Coordinates of N, CA and C in Angstrom, one line a residue:
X1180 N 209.5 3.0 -121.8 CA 210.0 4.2 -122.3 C 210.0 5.3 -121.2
X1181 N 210.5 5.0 -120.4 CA 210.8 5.7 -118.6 C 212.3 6.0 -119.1
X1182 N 212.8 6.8 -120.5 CA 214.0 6.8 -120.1 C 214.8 8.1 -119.5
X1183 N 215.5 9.1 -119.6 CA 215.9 9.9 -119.2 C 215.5 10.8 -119.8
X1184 N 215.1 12.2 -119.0 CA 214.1 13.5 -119.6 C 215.5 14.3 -120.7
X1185 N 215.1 14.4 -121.9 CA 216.2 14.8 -122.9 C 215.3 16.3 -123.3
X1186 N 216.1 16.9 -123.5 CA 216.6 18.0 -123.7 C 215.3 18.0 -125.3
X1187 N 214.3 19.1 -125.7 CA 213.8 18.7 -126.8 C 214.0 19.9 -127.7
X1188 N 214.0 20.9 -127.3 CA 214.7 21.9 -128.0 C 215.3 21.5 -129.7
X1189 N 216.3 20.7 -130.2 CA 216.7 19.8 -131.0 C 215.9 19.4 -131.8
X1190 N 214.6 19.2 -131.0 CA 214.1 18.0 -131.2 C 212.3 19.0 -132.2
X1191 N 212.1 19.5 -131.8 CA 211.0 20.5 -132.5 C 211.4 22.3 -133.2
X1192 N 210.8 22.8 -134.0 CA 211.1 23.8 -134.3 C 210.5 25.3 -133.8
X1193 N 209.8 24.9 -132.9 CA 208.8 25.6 -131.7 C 209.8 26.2 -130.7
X1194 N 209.6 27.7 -130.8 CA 210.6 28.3 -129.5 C 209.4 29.3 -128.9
X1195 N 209.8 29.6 -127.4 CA 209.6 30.0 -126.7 C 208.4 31.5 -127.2
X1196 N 207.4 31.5 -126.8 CA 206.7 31.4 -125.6 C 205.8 29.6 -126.4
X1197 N 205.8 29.2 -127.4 CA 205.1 28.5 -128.0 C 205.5 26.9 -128.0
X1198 N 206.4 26.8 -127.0 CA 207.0 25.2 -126.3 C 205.8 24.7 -125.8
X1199 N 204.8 24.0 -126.2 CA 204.3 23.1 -124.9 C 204.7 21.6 -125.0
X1200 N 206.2 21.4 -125.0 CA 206.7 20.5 -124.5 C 207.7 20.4 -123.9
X1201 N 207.9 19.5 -122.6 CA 209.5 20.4 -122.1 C 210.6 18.8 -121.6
X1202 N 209.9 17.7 -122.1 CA 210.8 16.7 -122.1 C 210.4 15.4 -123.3
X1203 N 211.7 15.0 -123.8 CA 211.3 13.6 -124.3 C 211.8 12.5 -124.0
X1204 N 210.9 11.6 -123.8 CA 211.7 10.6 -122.6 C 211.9 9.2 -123.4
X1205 N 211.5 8.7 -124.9 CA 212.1 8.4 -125.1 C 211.1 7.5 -126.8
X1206 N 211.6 7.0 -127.2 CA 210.8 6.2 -128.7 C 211.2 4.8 -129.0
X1207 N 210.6 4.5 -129.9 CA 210.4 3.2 -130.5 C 210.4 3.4 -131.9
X1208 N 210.1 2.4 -132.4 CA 209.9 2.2 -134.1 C 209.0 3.4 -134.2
X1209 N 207.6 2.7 -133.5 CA 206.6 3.7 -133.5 C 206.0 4.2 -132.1
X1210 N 206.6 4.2 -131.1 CA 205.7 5.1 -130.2 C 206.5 6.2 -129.3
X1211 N 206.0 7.0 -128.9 CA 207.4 7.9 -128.1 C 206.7 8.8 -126.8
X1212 N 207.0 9.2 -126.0 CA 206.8 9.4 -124.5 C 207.3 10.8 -124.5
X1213 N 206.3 11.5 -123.9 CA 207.0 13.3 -123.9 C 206.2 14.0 -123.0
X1214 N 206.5 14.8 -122.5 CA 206.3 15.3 -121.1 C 206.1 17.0 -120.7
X1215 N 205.0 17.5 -120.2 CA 204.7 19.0 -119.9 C 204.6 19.1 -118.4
X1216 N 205.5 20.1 -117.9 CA 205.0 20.8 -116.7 C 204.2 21.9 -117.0
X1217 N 203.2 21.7 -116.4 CA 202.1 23.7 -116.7 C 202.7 24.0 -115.7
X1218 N 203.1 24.9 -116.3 CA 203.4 26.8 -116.1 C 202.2 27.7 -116.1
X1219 N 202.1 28.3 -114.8 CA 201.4 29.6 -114.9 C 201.3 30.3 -116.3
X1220 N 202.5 30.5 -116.4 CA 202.5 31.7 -117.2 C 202.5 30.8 -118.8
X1221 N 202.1 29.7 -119.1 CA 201.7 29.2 -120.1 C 200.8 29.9 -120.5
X1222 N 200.8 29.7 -122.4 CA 199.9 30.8 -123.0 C 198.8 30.0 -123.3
X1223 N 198.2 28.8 -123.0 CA 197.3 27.8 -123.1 C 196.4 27.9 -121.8
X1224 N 197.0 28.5 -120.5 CA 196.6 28.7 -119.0 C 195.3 29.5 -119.1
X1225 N 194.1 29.4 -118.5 CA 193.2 30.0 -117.9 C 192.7 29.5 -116.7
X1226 N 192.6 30.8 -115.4 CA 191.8 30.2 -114.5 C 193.2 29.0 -113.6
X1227 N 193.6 29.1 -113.9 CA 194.7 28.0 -113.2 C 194.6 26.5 -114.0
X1228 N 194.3 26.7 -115.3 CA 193.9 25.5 -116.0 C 195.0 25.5 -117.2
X1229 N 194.8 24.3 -117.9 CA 195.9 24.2 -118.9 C 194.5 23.9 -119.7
X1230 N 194.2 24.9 -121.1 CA 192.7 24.4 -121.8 C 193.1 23.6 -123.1
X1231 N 192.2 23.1 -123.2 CA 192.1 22.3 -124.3 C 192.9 22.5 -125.9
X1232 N 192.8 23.8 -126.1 CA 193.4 24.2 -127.5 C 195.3 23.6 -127.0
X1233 N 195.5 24.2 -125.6 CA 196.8 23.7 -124.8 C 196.9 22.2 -124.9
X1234 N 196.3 21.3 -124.8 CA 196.0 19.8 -124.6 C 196.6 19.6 -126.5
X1235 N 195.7 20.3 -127.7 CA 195.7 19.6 -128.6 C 197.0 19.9 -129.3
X1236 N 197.6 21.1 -128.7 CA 199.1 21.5 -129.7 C 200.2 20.6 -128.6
X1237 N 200.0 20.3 -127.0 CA 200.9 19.4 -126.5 C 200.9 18.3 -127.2
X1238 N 200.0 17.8 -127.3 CA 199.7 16.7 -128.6 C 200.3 16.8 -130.0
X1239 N 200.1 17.9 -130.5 CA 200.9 18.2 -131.7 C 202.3 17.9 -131.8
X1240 N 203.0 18.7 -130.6 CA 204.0 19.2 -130.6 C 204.8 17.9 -130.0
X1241 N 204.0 16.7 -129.4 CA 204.9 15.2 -129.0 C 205.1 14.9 -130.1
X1242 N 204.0 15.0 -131.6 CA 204.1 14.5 -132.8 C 205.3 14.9 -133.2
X1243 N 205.7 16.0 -133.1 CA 206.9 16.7 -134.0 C 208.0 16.4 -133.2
X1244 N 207.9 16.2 -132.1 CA 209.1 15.5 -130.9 C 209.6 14.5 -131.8
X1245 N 208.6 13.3 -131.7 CA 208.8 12.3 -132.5 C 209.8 12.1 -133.8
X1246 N 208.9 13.3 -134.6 CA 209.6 13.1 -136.0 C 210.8 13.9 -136.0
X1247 N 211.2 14.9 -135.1 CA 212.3 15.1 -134.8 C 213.9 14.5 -134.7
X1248 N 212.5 13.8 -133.4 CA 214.2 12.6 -133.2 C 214.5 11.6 -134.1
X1249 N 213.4 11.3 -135.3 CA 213.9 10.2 -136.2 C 214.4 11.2 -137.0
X1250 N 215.0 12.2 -137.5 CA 215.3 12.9 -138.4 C 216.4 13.0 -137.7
X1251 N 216.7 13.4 -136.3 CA 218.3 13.2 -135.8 C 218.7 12.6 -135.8
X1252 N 218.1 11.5 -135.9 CA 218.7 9.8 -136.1 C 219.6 10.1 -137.3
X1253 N 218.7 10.7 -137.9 CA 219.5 10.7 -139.8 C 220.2 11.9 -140.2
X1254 N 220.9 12.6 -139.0 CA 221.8 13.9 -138.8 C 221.0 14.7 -139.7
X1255 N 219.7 14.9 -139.9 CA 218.5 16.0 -140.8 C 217.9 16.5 -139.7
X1256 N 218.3 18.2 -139.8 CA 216.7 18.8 -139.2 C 215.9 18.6 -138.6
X1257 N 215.2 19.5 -137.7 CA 213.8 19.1 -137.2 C 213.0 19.3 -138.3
X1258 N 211.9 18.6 -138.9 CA 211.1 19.0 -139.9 C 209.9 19.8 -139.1
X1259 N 209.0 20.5 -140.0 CA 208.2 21.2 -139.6 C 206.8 20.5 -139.8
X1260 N 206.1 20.3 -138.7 CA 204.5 19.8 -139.2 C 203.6 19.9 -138.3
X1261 N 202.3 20.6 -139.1 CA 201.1 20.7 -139.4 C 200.2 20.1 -138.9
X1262 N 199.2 20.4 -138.0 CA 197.6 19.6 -137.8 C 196.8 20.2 -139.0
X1263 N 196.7 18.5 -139.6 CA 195.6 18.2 -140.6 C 194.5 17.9 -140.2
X1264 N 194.4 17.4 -138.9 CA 193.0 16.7 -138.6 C 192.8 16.1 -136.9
X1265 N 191.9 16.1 -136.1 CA 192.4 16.0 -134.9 C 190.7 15.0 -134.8
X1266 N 190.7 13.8 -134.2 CA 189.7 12.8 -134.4 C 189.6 12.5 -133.0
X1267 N 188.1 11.9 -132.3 CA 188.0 11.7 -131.4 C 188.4 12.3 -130.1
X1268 N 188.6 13.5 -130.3 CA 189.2 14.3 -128.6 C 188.2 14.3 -127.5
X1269 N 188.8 13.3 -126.6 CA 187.9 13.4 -125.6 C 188.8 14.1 -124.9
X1270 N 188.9 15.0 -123.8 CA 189.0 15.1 -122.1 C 188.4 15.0 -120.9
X1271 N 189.1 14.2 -120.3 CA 188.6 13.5 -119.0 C 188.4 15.0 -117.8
X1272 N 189.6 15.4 -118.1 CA 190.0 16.9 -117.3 C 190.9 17.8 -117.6
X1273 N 190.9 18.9 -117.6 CA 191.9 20.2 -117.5 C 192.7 19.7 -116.6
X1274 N 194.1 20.1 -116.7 CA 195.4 19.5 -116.1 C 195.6 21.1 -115.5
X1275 N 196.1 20.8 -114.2 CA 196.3 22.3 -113.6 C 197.4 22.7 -113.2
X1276 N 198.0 24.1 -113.2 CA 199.1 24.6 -113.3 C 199.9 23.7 -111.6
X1277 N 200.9 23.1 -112.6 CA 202.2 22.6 -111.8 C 201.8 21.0 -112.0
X1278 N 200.8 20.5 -112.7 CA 200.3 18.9 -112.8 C 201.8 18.6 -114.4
X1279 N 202.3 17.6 -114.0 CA 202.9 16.7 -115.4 C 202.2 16.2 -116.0
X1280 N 202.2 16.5 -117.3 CA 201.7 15.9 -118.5 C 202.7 14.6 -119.1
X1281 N 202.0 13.2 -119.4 CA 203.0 12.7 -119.6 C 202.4 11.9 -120.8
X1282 N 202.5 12.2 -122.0 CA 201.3 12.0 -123.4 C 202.6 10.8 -124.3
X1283 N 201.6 10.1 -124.4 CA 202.2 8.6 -124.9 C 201.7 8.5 -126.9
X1284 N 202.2 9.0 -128.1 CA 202.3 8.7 -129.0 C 202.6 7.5 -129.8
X1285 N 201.6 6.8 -130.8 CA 201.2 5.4 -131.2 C 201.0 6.3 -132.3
X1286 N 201.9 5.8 -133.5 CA 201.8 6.1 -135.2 C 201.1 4.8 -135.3
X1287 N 200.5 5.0 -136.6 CA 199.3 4.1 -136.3 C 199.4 4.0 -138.2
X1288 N 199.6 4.8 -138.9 CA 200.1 4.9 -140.4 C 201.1 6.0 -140.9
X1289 N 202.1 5.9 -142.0 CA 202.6 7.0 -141.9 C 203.0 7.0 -143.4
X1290 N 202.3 8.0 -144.4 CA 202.3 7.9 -145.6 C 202.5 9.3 -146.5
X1291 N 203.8 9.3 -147.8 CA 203.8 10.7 -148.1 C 203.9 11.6 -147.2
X1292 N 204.3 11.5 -145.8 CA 204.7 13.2 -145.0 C 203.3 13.5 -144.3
X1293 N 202.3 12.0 -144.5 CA 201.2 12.3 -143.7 C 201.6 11.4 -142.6
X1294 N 201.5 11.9 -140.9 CA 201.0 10.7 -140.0 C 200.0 10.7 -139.5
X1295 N 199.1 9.4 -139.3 CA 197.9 9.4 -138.5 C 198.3 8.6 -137.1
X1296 N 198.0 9.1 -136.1 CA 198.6 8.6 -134.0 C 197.6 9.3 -133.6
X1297 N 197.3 8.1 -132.9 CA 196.9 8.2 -131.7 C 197.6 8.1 -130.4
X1298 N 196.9 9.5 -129.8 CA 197.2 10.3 -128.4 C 197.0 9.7 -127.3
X1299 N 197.7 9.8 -126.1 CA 197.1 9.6 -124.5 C 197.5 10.6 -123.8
X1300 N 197.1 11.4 -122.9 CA 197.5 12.1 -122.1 C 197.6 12.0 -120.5
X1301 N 198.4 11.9 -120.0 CA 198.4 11.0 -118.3 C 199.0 12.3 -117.6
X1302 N 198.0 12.2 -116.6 CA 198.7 13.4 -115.4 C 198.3 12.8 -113.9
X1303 N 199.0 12.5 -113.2 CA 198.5 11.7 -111.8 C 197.9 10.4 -112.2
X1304 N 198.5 9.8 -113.0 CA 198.0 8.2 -113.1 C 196.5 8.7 -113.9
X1305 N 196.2 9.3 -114.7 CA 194.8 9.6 -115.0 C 194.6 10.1 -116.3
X1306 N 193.9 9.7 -117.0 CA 193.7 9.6 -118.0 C 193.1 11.0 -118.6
X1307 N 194.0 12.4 -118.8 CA 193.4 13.3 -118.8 C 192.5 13.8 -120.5
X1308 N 193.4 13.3 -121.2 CA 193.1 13.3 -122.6 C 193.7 12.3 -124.0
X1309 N 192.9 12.2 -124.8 CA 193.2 11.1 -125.9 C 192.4 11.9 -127.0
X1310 N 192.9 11.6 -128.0 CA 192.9 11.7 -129.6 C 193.4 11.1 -130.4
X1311 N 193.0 11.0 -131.9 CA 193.6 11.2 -133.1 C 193.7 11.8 -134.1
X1312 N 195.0 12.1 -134.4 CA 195.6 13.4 -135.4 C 196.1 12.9 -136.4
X1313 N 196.1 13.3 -137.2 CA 196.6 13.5 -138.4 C 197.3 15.0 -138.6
X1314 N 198.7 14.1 -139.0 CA 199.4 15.8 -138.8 C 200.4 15.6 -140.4
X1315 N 200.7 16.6 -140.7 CA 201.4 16.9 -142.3 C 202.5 17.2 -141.5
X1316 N 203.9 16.3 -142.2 CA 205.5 16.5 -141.9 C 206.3 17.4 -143.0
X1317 N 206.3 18.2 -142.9 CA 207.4 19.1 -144.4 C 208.5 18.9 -143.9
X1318 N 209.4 18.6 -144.6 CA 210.8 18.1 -144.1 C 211.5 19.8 -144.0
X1319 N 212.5 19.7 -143.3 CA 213.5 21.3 -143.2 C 214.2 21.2 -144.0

């Protein structure tokens, strides 16, 4: 899933200053590939750092990438969804302003408008953060 950086806008219901995502590169049945440049002036930024609450809505917001693009598959809306639950968050490291985030999404169950995926987060070949979420999908 190295495919070409697409436009995600489309793809989530999240606008500006509240984007932390800024490519989707590509999916599967179930897994999909999505991508953050930190920005300074990210509202997640301290210290020259991208923080953790930053880490867990990039996370989020690959989830809604996801369910995005299978909803444009089916010319419907972006749907809107929710963190229900966020399981095992480890971080290895704070990602620092100008590092690519490149967070790898695995649906793992997906039931009633609930999904449970597990997270990876890769910045320089490295393993910056991982979770599991459970997030609520309300359709648009």
């Amino acid at each position: 899933m190295n495919g070409i950086k697409e436009d995600i806008r489309d793809l989530i219901p999240q606008r500006a200053p509240m984007i932390m995502i800024d490519a989707f590169y590509g999916a599967t049945e179930s897994d999909a590939d999505t991508g953050l440049t930190v920005s300074g002036d990210n509202l997640f930024c301290d210290g020259g750092r991208f923080t953790e609450p930053g880490l867990i809505e990039h996370i989020a917001q690959s989830a809604s990438a996801f369910a995005g693009y299978n909803a444009r598959a089916k010319n419907e809306p972006a749907p809107l969804g929710m963190i229900g639950e966020v399981k095992k968050f480890r971080i290895n490291f704070l990602p620092a302003v100008g590092d690519e985030l490149r967070t790898h999404i695995h649906i793992l169950s997906e039931i009633l408008g609930v999904s449970l995926l597990a997270a990876e987060t890769i910045v320089n070949g490295e393993i910056a953060a991982r979770c599991n979420m459970k997030i609520f999908i309300k359709p648009a």
